[in-house]
Structure formats: structure tokens, C-alpha cells
Tab-separated table of C-alpha atoms and ligand atoms in Angstrom:
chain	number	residue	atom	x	y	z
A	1	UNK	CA	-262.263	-59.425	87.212
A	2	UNK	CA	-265.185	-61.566	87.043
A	3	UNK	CA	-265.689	-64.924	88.409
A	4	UNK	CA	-263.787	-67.172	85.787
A	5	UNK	CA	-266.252	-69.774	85.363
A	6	UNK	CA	-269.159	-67.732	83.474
A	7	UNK	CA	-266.645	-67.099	80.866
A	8	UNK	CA	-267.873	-68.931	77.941
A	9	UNK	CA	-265.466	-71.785	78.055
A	10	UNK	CA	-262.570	-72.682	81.012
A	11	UNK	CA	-260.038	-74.921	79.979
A	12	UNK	CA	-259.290	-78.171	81.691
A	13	UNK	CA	-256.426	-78.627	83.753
A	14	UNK	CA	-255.571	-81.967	85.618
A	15	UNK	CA	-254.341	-81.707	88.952
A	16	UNK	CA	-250.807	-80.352	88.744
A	17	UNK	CA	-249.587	-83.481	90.253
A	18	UNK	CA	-250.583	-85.278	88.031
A	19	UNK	CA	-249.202	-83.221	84.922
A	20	UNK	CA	-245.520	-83.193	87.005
A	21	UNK	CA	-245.786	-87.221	87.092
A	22	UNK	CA	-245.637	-87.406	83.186
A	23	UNK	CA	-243.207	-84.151	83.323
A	24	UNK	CA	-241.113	-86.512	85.500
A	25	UNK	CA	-240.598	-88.982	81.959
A	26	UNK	CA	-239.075	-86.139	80.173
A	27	UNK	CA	-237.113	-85.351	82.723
A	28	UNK	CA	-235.800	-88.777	82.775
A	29	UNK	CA	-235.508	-89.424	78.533
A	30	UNK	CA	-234.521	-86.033	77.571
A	31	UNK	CA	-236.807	-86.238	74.539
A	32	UNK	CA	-239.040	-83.383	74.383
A	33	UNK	CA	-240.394	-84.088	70.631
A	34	UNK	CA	-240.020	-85.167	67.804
A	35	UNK	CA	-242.870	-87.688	67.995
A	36	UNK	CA	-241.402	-88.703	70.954
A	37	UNK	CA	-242.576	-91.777	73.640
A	38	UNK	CA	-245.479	-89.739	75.227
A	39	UNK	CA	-246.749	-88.112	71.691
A	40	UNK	CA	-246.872	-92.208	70.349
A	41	UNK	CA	-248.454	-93.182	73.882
A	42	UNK	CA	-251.378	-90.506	73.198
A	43	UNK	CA	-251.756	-91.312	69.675
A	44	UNK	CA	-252.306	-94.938	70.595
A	45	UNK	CA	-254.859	-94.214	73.708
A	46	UNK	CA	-256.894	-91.827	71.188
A	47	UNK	CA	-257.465	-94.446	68.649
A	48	UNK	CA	-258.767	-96.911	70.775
A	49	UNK	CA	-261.253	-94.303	72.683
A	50	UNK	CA	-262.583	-92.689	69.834
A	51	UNK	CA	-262.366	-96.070	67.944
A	52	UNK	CA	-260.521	-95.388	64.643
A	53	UNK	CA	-257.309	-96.336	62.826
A	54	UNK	CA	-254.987	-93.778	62.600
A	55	UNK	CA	-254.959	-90.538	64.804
A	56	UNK	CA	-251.657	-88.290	63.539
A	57	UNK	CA	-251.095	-85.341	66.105
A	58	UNK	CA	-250.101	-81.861	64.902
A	59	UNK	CA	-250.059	-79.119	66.712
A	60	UNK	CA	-253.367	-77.781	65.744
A	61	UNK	CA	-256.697	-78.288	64.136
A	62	UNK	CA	-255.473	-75.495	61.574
A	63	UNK	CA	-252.287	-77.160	60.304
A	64	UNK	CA	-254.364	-80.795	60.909
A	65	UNK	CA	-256.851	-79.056	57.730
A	66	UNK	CA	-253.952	-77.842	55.756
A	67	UNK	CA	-252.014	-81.621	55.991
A	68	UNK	CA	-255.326	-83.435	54.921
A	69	UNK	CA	-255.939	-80.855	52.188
A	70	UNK	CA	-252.064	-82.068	50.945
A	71	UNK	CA	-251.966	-85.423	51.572
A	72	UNK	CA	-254.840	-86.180	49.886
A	73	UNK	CA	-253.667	-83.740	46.774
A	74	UNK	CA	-256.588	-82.164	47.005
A	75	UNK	CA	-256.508	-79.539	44.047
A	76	UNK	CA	-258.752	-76.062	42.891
A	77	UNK	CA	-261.839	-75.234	44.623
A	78	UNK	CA	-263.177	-77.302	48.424
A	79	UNK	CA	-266.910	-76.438	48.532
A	80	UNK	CA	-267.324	-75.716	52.237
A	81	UNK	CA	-269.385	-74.432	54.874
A	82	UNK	CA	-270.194	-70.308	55.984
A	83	UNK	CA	-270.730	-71.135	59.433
A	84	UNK	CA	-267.630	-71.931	60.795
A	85	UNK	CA	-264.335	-70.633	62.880
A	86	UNK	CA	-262.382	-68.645	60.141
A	87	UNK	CA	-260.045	-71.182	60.313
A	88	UNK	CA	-261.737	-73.352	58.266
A	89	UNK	CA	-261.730	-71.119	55.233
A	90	UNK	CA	-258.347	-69.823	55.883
A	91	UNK	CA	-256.567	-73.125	56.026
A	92	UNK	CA	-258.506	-73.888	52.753
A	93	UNK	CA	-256.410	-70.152	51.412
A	94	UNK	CA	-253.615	-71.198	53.040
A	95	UNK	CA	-253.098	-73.965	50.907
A	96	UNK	CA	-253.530	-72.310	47.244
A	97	UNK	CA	-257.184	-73.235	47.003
A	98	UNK	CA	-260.571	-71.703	46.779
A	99	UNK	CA	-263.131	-71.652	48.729
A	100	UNK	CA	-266.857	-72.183	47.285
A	101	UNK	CA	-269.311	-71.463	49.702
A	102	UNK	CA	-272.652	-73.716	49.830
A	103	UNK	CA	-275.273	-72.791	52.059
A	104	UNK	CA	-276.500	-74.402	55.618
A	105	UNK	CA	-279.543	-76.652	56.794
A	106	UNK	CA	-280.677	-74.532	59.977
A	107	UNK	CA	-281.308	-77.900	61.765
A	108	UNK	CA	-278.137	-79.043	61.983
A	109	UNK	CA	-276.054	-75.949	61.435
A	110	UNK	CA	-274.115	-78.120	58.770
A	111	UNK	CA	-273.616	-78.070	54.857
A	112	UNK	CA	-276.968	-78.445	52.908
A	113	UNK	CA	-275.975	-81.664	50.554
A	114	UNK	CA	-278.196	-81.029	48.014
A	115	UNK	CA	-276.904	-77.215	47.392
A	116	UNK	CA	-273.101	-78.582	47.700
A	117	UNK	CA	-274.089	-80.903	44.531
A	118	UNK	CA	-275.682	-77.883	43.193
A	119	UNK	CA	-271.958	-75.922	43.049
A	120	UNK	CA	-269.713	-78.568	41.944
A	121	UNK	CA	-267.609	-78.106	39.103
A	122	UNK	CA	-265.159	-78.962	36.530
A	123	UNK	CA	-262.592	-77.581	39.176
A	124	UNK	CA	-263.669	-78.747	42.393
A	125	UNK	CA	-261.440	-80.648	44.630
A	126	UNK	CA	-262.622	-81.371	47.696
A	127	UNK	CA	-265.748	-81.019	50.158
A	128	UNK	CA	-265.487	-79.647	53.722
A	129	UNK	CA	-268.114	-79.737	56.000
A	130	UNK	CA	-267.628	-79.235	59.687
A	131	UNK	CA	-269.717	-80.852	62.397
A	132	UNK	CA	-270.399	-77.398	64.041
A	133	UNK	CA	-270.824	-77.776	67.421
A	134	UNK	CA	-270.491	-81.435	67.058
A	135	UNK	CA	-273.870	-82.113	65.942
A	136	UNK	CA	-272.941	-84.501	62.681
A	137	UNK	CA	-273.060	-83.099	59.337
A	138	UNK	CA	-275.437	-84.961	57.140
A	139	UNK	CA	-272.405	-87.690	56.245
A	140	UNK	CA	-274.312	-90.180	54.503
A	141	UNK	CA	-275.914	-87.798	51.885
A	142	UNK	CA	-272.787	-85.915	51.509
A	143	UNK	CA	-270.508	-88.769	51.025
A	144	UNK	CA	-272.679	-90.014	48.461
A	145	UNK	CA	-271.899	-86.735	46.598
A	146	UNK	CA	-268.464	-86.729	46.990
A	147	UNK	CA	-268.586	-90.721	45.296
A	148	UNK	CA	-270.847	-89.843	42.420
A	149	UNK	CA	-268.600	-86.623	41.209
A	150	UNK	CA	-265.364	-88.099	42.542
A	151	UNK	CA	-264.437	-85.690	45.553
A	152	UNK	CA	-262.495	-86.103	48.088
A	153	UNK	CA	-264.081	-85.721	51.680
A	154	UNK	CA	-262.579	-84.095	54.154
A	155	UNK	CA	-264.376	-83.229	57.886
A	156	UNK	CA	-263.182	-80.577	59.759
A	157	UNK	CA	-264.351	-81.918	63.066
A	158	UNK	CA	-262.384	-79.375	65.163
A	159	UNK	CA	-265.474	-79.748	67.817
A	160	UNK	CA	-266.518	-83.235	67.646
A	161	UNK	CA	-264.081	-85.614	69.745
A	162	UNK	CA	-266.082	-88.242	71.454
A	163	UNK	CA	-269.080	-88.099	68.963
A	164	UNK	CA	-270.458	-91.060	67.713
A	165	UNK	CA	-273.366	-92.541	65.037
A	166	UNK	CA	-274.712	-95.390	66.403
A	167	UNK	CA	-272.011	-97.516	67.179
A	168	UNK	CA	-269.307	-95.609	64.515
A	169	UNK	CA	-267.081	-92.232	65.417
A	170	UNK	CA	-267.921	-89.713	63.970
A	171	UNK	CA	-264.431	-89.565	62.950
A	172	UNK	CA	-264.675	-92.208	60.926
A	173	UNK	CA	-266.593	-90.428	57.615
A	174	UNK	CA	-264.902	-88.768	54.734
A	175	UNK	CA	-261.463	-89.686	53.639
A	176	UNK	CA	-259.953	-87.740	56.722
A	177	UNK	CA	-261.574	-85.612	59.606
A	178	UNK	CA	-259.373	-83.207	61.158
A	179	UNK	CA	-259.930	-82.196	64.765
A	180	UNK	CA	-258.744	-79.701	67.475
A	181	UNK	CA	-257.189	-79.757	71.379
A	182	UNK	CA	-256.818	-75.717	71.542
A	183	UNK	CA	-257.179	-74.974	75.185
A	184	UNK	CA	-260.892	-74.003	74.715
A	185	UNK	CA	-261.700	-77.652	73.162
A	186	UNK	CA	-263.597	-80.409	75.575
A	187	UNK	CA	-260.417	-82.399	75.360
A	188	UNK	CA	-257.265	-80.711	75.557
A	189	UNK	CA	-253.168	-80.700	74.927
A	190	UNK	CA	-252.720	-76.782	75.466
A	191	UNK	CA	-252.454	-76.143	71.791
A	192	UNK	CA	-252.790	-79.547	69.397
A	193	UNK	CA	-254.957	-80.664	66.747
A	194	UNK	CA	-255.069	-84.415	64.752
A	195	UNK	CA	-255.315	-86.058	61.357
A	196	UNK	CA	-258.034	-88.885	61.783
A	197	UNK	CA	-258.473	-91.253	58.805
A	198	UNK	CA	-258.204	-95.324	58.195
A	199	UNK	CA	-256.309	-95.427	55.628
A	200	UNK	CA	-253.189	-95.956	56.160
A	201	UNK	CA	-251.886	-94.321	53.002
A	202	UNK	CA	-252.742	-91.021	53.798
A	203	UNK	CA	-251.942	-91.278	57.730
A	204	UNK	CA	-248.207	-91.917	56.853
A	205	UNK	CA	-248.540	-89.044	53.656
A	206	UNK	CA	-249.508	-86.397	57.235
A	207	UNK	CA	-247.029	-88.145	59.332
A	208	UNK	CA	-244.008	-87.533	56.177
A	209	UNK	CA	-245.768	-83.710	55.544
A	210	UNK	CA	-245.804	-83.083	59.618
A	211	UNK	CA	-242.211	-83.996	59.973
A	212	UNK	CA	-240.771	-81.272	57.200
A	213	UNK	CA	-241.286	-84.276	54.397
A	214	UNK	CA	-239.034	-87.428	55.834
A	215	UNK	CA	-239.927	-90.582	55.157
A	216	UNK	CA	-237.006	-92.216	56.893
A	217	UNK	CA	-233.724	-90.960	56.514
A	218	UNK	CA	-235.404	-89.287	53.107
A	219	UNK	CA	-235.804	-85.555	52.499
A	220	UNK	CA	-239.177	-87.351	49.847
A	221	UNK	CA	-241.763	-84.328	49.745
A	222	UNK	CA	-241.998	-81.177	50.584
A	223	UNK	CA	-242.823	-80.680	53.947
A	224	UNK	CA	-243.566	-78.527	56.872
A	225	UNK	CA	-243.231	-78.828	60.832
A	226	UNK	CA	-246.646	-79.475	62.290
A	227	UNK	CA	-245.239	-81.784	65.529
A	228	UNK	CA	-246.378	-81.634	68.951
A	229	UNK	CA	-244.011	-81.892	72.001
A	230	UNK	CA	-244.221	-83.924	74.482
A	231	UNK	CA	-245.179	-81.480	77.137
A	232	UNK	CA	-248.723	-81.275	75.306
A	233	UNK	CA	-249.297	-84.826	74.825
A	234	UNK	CA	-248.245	-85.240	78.414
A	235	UNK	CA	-250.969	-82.560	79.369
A	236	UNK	CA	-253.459	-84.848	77.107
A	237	UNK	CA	-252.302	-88.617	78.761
A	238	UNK	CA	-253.848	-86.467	82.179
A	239	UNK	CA	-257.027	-85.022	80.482
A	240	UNK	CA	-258.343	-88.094	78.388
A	241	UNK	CA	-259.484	-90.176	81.252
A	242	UNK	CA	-261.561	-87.636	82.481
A	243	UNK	CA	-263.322	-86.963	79.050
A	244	UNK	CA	-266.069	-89.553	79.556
A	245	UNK	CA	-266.581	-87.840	83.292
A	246	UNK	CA	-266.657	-84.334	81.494
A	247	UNK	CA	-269.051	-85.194	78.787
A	248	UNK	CA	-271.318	-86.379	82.076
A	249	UNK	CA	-271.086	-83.067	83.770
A	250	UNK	CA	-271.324	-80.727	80.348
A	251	UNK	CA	-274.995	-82.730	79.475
A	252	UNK	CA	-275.925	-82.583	83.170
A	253	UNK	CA	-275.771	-78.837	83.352
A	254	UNK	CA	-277.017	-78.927	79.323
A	255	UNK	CA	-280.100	-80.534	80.835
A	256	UNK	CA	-280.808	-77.988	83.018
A	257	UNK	CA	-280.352	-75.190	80.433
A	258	UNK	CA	-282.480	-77.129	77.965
A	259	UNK	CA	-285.060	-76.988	80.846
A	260	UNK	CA	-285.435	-73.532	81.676
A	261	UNK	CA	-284.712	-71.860	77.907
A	262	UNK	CA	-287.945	-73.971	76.674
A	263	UNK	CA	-289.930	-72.020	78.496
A	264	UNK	CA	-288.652	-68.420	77.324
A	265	UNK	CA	-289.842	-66.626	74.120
A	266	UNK	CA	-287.555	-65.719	71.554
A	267	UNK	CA	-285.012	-68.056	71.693
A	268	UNK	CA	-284.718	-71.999	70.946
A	269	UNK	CA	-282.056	-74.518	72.053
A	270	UNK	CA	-281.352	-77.439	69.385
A	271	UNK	CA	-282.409	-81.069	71.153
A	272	UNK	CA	-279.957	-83.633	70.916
A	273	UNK	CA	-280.501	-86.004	67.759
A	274	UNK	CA	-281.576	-89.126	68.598
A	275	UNK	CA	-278.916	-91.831	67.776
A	276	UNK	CA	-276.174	-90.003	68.662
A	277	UNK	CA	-273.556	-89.944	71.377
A	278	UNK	CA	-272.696	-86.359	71.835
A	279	UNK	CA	-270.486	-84.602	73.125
A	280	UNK	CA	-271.999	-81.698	74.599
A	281	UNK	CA	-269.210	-79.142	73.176
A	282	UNK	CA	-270.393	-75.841	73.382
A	283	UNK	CA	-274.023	-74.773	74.290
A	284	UNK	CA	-275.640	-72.382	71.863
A	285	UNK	CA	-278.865	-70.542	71.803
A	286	UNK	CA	-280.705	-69.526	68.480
A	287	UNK	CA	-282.394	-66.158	68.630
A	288	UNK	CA	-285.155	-64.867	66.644
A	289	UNK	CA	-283.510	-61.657	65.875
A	290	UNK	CA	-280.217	-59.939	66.180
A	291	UNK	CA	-281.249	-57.569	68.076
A	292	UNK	CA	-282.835	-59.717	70.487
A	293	UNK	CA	-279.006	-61.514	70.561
A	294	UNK	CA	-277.754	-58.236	71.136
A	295	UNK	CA	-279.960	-56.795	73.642
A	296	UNK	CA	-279.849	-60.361	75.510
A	297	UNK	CA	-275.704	-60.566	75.295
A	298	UNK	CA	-275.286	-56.910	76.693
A	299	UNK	CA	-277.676	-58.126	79.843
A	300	UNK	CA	-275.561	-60.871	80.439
A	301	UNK	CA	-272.185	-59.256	80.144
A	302	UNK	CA	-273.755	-56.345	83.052
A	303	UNK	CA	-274.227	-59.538	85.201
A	304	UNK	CA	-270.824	-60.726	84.400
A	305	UNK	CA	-271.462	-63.561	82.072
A	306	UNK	CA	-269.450	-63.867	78.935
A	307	UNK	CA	-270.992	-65.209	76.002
A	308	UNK	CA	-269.384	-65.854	72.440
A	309	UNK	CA	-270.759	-65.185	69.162
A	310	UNK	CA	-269.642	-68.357	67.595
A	311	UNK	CA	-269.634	-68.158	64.638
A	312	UNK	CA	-270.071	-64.544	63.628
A	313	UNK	CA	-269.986	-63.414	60.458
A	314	UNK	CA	-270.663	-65.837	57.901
A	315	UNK	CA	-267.475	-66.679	56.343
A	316	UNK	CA	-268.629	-65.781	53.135
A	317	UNK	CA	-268.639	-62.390	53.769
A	318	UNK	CA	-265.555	-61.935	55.054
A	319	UNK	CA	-263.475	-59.125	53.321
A	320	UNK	CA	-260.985	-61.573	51.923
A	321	UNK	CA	-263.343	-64.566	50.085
A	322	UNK	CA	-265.847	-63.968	46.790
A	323	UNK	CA	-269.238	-62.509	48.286
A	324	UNK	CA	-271.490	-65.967	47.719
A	325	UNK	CA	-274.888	-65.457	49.092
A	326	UNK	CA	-275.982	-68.129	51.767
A	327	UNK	CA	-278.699	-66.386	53.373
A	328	UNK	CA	-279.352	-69.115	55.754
A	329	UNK	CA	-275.868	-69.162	57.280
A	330	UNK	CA	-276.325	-65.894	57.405
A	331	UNK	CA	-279.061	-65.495	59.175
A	332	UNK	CA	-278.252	-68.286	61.796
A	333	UNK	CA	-274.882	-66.367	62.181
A	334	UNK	CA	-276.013	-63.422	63.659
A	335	UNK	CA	-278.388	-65.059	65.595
A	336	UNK	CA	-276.623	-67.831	67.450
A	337	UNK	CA	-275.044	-66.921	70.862
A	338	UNK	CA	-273.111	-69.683	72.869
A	339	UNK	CA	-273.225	-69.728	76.510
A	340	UNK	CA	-271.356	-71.092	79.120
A	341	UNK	CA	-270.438	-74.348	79.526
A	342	UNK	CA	-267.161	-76.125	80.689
A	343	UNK	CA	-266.002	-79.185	82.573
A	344	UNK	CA	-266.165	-77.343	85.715
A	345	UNK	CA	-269.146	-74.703	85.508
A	346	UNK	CA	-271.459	-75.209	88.586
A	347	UNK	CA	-274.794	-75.537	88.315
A	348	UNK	CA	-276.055	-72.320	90.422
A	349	UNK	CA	-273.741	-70.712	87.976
A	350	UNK	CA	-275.912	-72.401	84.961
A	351	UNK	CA	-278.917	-71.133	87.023
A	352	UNK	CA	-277.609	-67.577	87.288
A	353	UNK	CA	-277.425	-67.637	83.471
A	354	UNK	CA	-280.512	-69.008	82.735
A	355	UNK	CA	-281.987	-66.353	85.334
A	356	UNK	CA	-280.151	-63.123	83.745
A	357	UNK	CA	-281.019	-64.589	80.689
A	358	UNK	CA	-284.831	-64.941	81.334
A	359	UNK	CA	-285.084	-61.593	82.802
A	360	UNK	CA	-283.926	-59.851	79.894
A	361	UNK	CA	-286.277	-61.527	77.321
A	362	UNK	CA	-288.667	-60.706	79.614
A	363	UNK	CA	-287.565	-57.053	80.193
A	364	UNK	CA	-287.417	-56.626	76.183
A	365	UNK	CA	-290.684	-58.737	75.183
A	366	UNK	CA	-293.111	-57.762	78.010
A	367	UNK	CA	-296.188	-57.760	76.232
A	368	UNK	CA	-294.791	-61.231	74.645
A	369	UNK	CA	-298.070	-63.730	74.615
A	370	UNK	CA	-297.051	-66.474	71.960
A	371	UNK	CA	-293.556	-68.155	71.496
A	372	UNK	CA	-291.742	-68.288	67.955
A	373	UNK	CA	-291.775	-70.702	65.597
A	374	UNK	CA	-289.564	-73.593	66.523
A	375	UNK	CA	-285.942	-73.245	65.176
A	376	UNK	CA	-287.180	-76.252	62.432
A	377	UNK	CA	-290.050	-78.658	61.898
A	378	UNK	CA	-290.120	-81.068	59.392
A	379	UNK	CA	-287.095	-81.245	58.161
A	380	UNK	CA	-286.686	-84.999	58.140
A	381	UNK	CA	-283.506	-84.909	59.891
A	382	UNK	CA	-282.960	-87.039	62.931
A	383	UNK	CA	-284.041	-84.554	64.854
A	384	UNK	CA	-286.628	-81.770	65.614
A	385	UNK	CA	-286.015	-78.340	67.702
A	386	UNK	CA	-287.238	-77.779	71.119
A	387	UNK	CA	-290.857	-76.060	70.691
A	388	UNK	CA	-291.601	-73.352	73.131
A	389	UNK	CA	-294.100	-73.307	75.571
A	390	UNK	CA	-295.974	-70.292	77.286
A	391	UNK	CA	-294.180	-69.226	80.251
B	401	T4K	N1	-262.082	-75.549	62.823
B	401	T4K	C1	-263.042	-75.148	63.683
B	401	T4K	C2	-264.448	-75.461	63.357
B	401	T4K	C3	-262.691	-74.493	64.876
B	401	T4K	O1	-263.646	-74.087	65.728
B	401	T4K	C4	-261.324	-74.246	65.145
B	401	T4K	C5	-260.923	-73.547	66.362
B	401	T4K	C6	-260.366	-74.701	64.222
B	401	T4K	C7	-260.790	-75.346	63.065
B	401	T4K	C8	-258.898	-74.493	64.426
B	401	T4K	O2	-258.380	-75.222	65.520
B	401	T4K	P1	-257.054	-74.646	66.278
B	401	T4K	O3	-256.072	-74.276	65.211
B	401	T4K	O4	-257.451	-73.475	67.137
B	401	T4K	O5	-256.589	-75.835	67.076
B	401	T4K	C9	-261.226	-70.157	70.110
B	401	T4K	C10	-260.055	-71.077	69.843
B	401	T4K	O6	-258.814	-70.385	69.812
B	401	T4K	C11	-260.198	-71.904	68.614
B	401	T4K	O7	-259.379	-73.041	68.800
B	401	T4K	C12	-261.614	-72.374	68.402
B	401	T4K	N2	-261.785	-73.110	67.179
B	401	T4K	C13	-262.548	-71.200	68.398
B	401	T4K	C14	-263.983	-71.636	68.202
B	401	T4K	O8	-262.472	-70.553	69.644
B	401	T4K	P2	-261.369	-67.613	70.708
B	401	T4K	O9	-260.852	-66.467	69.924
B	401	T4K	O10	-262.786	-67.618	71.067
B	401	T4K	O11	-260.501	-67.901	72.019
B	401	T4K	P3	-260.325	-66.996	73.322
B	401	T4K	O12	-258.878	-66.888	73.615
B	401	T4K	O13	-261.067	-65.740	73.185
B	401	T4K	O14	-260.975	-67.894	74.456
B	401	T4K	C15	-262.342	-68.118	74.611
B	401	T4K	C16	-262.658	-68.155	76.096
B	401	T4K	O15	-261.913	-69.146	76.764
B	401	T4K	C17	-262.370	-66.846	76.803
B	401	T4K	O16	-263.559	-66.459	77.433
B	401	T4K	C18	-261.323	-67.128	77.826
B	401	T4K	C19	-261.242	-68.645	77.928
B	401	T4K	N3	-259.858	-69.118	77.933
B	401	T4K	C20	-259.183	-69.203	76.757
B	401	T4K	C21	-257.882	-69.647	76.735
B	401	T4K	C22	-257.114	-69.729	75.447
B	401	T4K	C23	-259.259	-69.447	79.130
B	401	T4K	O17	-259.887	-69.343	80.194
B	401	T4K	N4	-257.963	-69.920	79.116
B	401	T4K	C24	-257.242	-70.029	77.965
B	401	T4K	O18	-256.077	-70.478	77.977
B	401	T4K	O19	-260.984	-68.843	69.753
């Protein structure tokens, strides 16, 4: 069994004492759901630290997509994103709709506003972009699309708790965002997931559709269960105040992978946009080919370090969507490896990564002399890739 921590992600657990403290409150009330005292305790302390209006918790970032997608009455085709967890396109399915695939910018790993405007039509609904990684979508440009043809905006921002524009969540764009505390997530409740929005509206539409379709005493719309019990949102009263401590740690040991994969050919590492707070959720690496990746990923797993290929395939060529070509998605999908990176990973276990990972470029590119290009120049986004250096 290998040493847990150079698994790809390790959830976060609080000391157990601290999890049988708030255990102790159920104990005493007897409520275990049913948007019980704890669930309303958590809901509150998330919107004041990611600073929005209304955070509705469900129990998980696939339901959270399905209840925006209904509350807002969202109806026909949701141009989306091909770079994403399946779940993005299957809660989109799940809800009677179809997906419409728009291509990628390869500098931010996020829908390409001017091709979305390019594939809206008489039926579309809905946009959904997701803030891969948590690096933000291009929300200004893409909001203005969604005004001038009358679309509803909807982020999935399964990865981007904590991430902020300037002063403003990231949260805060779109008419909803949708977000995820699976296990694997920086913050977590076990399994869990929220509706974020500010209007208050559509927070109490999710809160009637989460609760099988009450409002009140009335049986008013059709809906579904999508609670959470009060043993997750326990589980999340312990983790949240050691978010801000996490975030630390994750772009501490970010640093020093940023530091030593700038000097290796073959791969690049995004930099971190200027203006942003980020969050540091995942750490992935860009190759130039796939079969650097999977040269490189075979290495690793020999030395005991387990990567992920998120997010492999493109969603649009899954067997169960309409082939749309998005060559760039595609291309960045079977190129992009994540590595380790968690609340508690070590840093000599960051260094034995970036070591393994080193030796195997240099094992498969000996006669290597220049770097490649850098991931993206130019692109007038906030931010430019990391260039590489000779080593
Ligand atoms: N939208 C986006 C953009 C998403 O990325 C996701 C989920 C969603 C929507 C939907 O949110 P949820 O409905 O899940 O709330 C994981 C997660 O299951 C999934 O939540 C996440 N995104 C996706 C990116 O990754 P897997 O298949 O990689 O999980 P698994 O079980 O293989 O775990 C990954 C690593 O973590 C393993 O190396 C082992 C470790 N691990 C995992 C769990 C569950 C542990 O050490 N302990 C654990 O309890 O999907």
C-alpha cells in the first residue's frame, strides 16, 4: 500500500475530538436533518467567509447543478464547457436538456466567450462554464453574452471555494454558481455540494426543490430530496476554520512545484493570475504530448505517486453526447496531468515528485536542448504561462 499522502488528493479530517464535540449536539437535539440547527449554522458561517448572500446546501455539487438548472427554469440546450468532471454534462442530461459544447481558451482552461456567442440559438437556455481548477472563467465577457441574448448564467464552481476577483467571490457571477464539498474538495462535509446566488428568489426556489417541493406546510412544486444531515455539516463547522490555514500550506508547497517544473522541458505549470485570490485546488501540469503524459505518469506511479488525469476525455466525446469538435479541449485533455497536492502533503514528499518527475523527462528527452513553447503568450488574459528555462 503506498504511502497515502502522494495520492493525488487526501481528504481533510479535523481532529476526531473535535468532530465528537459537534456529534455531542445531535446527541443532545435528536435532529439529524432536515435542515437542521448545525446545517443553518454552516450555511450562515459560509456566507460570511466566502462573502455572498445566499449559500443553500445539498448534498452534492451534482444535485447543486441540477437545482440551479430548475430553479432558474432553465429550458433546451446550456452551451457548456468539454473540459470538465462528467458531472457537469451529466447533470445538464439529467435534467431533460442538451448539452452544446463550445470550445476552451488554453490559458485559462475555461469556456472561450467569443465561440459560446458563436453557438447560441433559437433554443438555448442557459450557459455553463466551470472555473476548472478554480482559475476564473472569463466572467465579465461571458456575462455580457448571456445579457445581450438573454441567457441565464449558471457557474459550476465545483472547485473554486475561497476564490476571489479583486475584492468580489468568485461566487458571486452568473445568476447562480454551484459548488462541491466531496471528500476530495479543499473544503469538505464528506459528501455535500451548495447553491450560491444573491437573489433571494431563486435561493428559496433550491431551498422548496431540495426539500421534495415544500414551501411551508405546501406540497407547491415538484420536488426532490437534495438535504444534507447534520453529521456533514458538523464535519464542515470543524473544517472551515482551517481553510484559510490550508490554502497557506497548498500555495506553499505550489511554490515549490512552480519552482522546480520551470526548469524541466516538456511540461508547463499555469502562473497564478494576477488579481486573484486563489485557492490553490488541485495542481496540474500541461504536457506537450500525450505520450510524454503517459510515459511521465507510468514513472511516477513505479515510484508510488498517484497522479489523476483530470479531466480526461473531453466531454464531448463521450459515447453518450453529439460528437462537437473542440480541438482545443481536446488537446489540453489529454495532456493535463494533476499532481499531488492536499492540506497535509509534506514538502520532501512535493520534492520526491518533482524529483521522479524530472528524472523521467530527462530519461525520455535526453538529447532535449531547447524548452517548448510556453503553454500561451499573448493572449491578453490576466495572465501569461510560466516560460521554460534551460535546465
Ligand atoms: N463539477 C465539477 C467540475 C467537479 O469536479 C465535480 C466533482 C462535480 C461537479 C460534482 O461534485 P460532487 O457531486 O462530486 O460533489 C473525484 C470526486 O468524486 C468528484 O467530487 C470530483 N469532482 C472529481 C474531480 O474527483 P474521483 O473519481 O477522482 O475520486 P476518487 O475516489 O478516485 O478519489 C481521488 C483520490 O482521493 C484517490 O487517490 C483517493 C483519495 N481519496 C478519495 C476519497 C473519496 C481518499 O483518500 N479518501 C476518500 O474518501 O472523483
Amino acid at each position: 500500500m503506498p504511502s497515502q499522502s502522494m495520492l493525488v488528493t487526501k481528504p481533510y479530517l479535523p481532529p476526531i475530538e473535535e468532530y465528537i464535540k459537534k456529534l455531542e449536539k445531535i446527541w443532545e437535539t435528536n435532529w439529524l436533518t432536515n435542515n437542521g440547527p448545525l446545517a443553518v449554522e454552516l450555511e450562515e458561517k459560509l456566507q460570511e467567509y466566502l462573502g455572498v448572500k445566499h449559500v443553500v446546501l445539498v448534498s452534492n455539487g451534482t444535485i447543486a447543478i441540477q437545482l440551479a438548472l430548475r430553479a432558474l427554469e432553465v429550458k433546451g440546450e446550456v452551451i457548456t464547457t468539454p473540459f470538465s468532471f462528467a458531472a457537469t454534462t451529466t447533470a445538464i442530461m439529467w435534467e431533460g436538456l442538451k448539452p452544446v459544447f463550445a470550445d476552451i481558451r488554453e490559458d485559462n482552461f475555461g469556456l472561450d466567450a467569443e465561440l459560446v456567442e458563436k453557438k447560441v440559438g433559437r433554443k438555448t437556455g442557459a450557459i455553463m462554464p466551470v472555473h476548472v481548477y478554480g482559475y476564473p472563467s472569463d466572467v465579465e465577457r461571458i456575462d455580457e453574452v448571456a445579457k445581450k441574448h438573454g441567457l441565464k448564467v449558471i457557474y459550476d464552481a465545483a472547485h473554486a471555494f475561497g476564490v476571489k476577483l479583486g475584492d468580489r467571490s468568485l461566487l458571486s457571477y452568473g445568476d447562480a454558481a454551484t459548488i462541491s464539498f466531496h471528500a476530495t474538495k479543499l473544503f469538505n462535509t464528506g459528501e455535500g455540494g451548495a447553491v450560491v446566488t444573491n437573489d433571494d428568489k431563486t435561493a428559496a426556489k433550491v431551498r422548496s426543490l431540495r426539500d421534495f417541493g415544500y414551501e411551508g406546510e405546501e406540497l407547491a412544486v415538484v420536488g426532490i430530496n437534495a438535504k444534507n444531515s447534520e453529521f456533514h455539516a458538523a464535519l464542515g463547522l470543524c473544517n472551515l476554520p482551517k481553510v484559510t490555514e490550508a490554502i497557506d500550506h497548498r500555495q506553499f508547497c505550489a511554490k515549490i512545484y512552480d519552482d522546480h517544473i520551470s526548469q524541466l522541458f516538456g511540461v508547463v505549470r499555469p502562473i497564478t493570475p494576477a488579481g486573484i485570490d486563489y485557492n490553490f485546488a488541485y495542481l496540474p501540469v500541461m504536457f506537450e504530448s500525450e505520450e510524454l503524459l503517459l510515459s511521465v505518469k507510468s514513472d511516477l506511479e513505479k515510484a508510488e505517486v498517484f497522479t489523476r488525469r483530470y479531466f480526461y476525455p473531453a466531454l464531448n466525446t463521450l459515447p453518450y453526447v453529439k460528437y462537437q469538435s473542440c480541438p482545443v479541449a481536446e488537446s489540453v485533455a489529454s495532456r493535463v496531468l494533476c499532481l499531488p497536492l492536499h492540506n497535509s502533503i509534506g514538502v520532501s514528499e512535493v520534492l520526491k515528485v518533482c524529483e521522479v518527475l524530472k528524472k523521467s523527462l530527462l530519461d525520455q528527452q535526453p538529447k532535449r536542448l531547447v524548452g517548448m513553447r510556453p503553454w500561451a503568450v499573448d493572449s491578453g488574459y490576466p495572465w501569461s504561462f510560466r516560460n521554460l528555462k534551460e535546465n
